[in-house]
Tab-separated table of C-alpha atoms in Angstrom:
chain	number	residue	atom	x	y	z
M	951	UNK	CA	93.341	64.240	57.797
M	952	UNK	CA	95.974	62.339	56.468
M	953	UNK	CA	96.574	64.743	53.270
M	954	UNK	CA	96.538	67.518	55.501
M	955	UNK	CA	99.382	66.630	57.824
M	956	UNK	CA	101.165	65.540	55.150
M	957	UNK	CA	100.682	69.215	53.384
M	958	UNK	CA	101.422	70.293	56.555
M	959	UNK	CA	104.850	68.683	57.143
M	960	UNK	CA	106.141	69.311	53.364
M	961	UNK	CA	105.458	73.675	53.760
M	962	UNK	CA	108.454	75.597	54.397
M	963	UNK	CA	109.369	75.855	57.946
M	964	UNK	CA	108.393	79.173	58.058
M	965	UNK	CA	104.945	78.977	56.644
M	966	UNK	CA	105.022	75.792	58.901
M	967	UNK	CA	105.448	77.420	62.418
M	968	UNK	CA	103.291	80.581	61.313
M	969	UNK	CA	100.375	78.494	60.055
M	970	UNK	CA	100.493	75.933	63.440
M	971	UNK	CA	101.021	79.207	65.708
M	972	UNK	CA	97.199	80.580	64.419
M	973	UNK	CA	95.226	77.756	63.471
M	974	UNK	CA	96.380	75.448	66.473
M	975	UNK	CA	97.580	77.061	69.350
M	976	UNK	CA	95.349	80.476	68.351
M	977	UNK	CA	98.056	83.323	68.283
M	978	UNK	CA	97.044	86.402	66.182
M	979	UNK	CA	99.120	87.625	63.829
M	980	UNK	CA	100.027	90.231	65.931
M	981	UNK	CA	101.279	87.972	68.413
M	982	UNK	CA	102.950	85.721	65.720
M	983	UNK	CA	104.766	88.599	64.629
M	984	UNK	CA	105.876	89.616	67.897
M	985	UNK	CA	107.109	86.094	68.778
M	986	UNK	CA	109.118	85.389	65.321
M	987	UNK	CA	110.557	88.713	64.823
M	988	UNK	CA	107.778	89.064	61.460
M	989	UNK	CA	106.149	91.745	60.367
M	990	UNK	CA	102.195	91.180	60.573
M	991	UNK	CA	101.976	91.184	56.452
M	992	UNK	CA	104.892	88.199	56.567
M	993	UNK	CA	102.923	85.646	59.282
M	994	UNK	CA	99.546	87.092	56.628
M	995	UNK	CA	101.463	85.833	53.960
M	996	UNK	CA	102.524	82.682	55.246
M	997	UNK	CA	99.196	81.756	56.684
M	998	UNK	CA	97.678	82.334	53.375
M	999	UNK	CA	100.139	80.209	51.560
M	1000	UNK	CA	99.504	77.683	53.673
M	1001	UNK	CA	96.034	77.769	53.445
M	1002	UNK	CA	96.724	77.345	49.833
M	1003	UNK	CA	98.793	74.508	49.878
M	1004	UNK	CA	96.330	72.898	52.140
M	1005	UNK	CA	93.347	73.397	49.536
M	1006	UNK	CA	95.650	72.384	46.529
M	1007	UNK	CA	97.002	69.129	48.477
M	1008	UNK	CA	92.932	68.350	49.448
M	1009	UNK	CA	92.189	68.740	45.235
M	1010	UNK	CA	95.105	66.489	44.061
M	1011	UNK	CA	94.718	62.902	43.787
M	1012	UNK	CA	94.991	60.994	47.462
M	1013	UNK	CA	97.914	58.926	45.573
M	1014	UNK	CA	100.461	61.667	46.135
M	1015	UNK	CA	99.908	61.923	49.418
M	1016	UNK	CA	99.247	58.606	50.558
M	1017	UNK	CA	102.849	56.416	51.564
């Protein structure tokens, strides 16, 4: 969990806000978009990346991660 809230916290603030607003507090992308002034393909984008970094942060040694 640790590595993941790390990866988290180190994202651009963008990818940051759009990635918390649909996997923890649930908003579509629709809704996302709506809120942030997005288009639905940006808050896509950004939820993918993020999703990315997560996975690549989760492969890489803990030692990066860990402080």
């Amino acid at each position: 969990l640790e590595v993941v809230e790390r990866a988290i916290r180190a994202m651009p603030e963008a990818r940051r806000r759009c990635f918390i607003m649909n996997r923890y507090e649930e908003l579509s992308y629709a809704e996302i978009a709506r809120r942030s002034g997005m288009s639905e393909t940006g808050v896509r984008g950004h939820v993918e990346r993020a999703l990315r970094d997560i996975s690549k942060a989760l492969e890489e040694p803990t030692s990066r991660w860990r402080k």
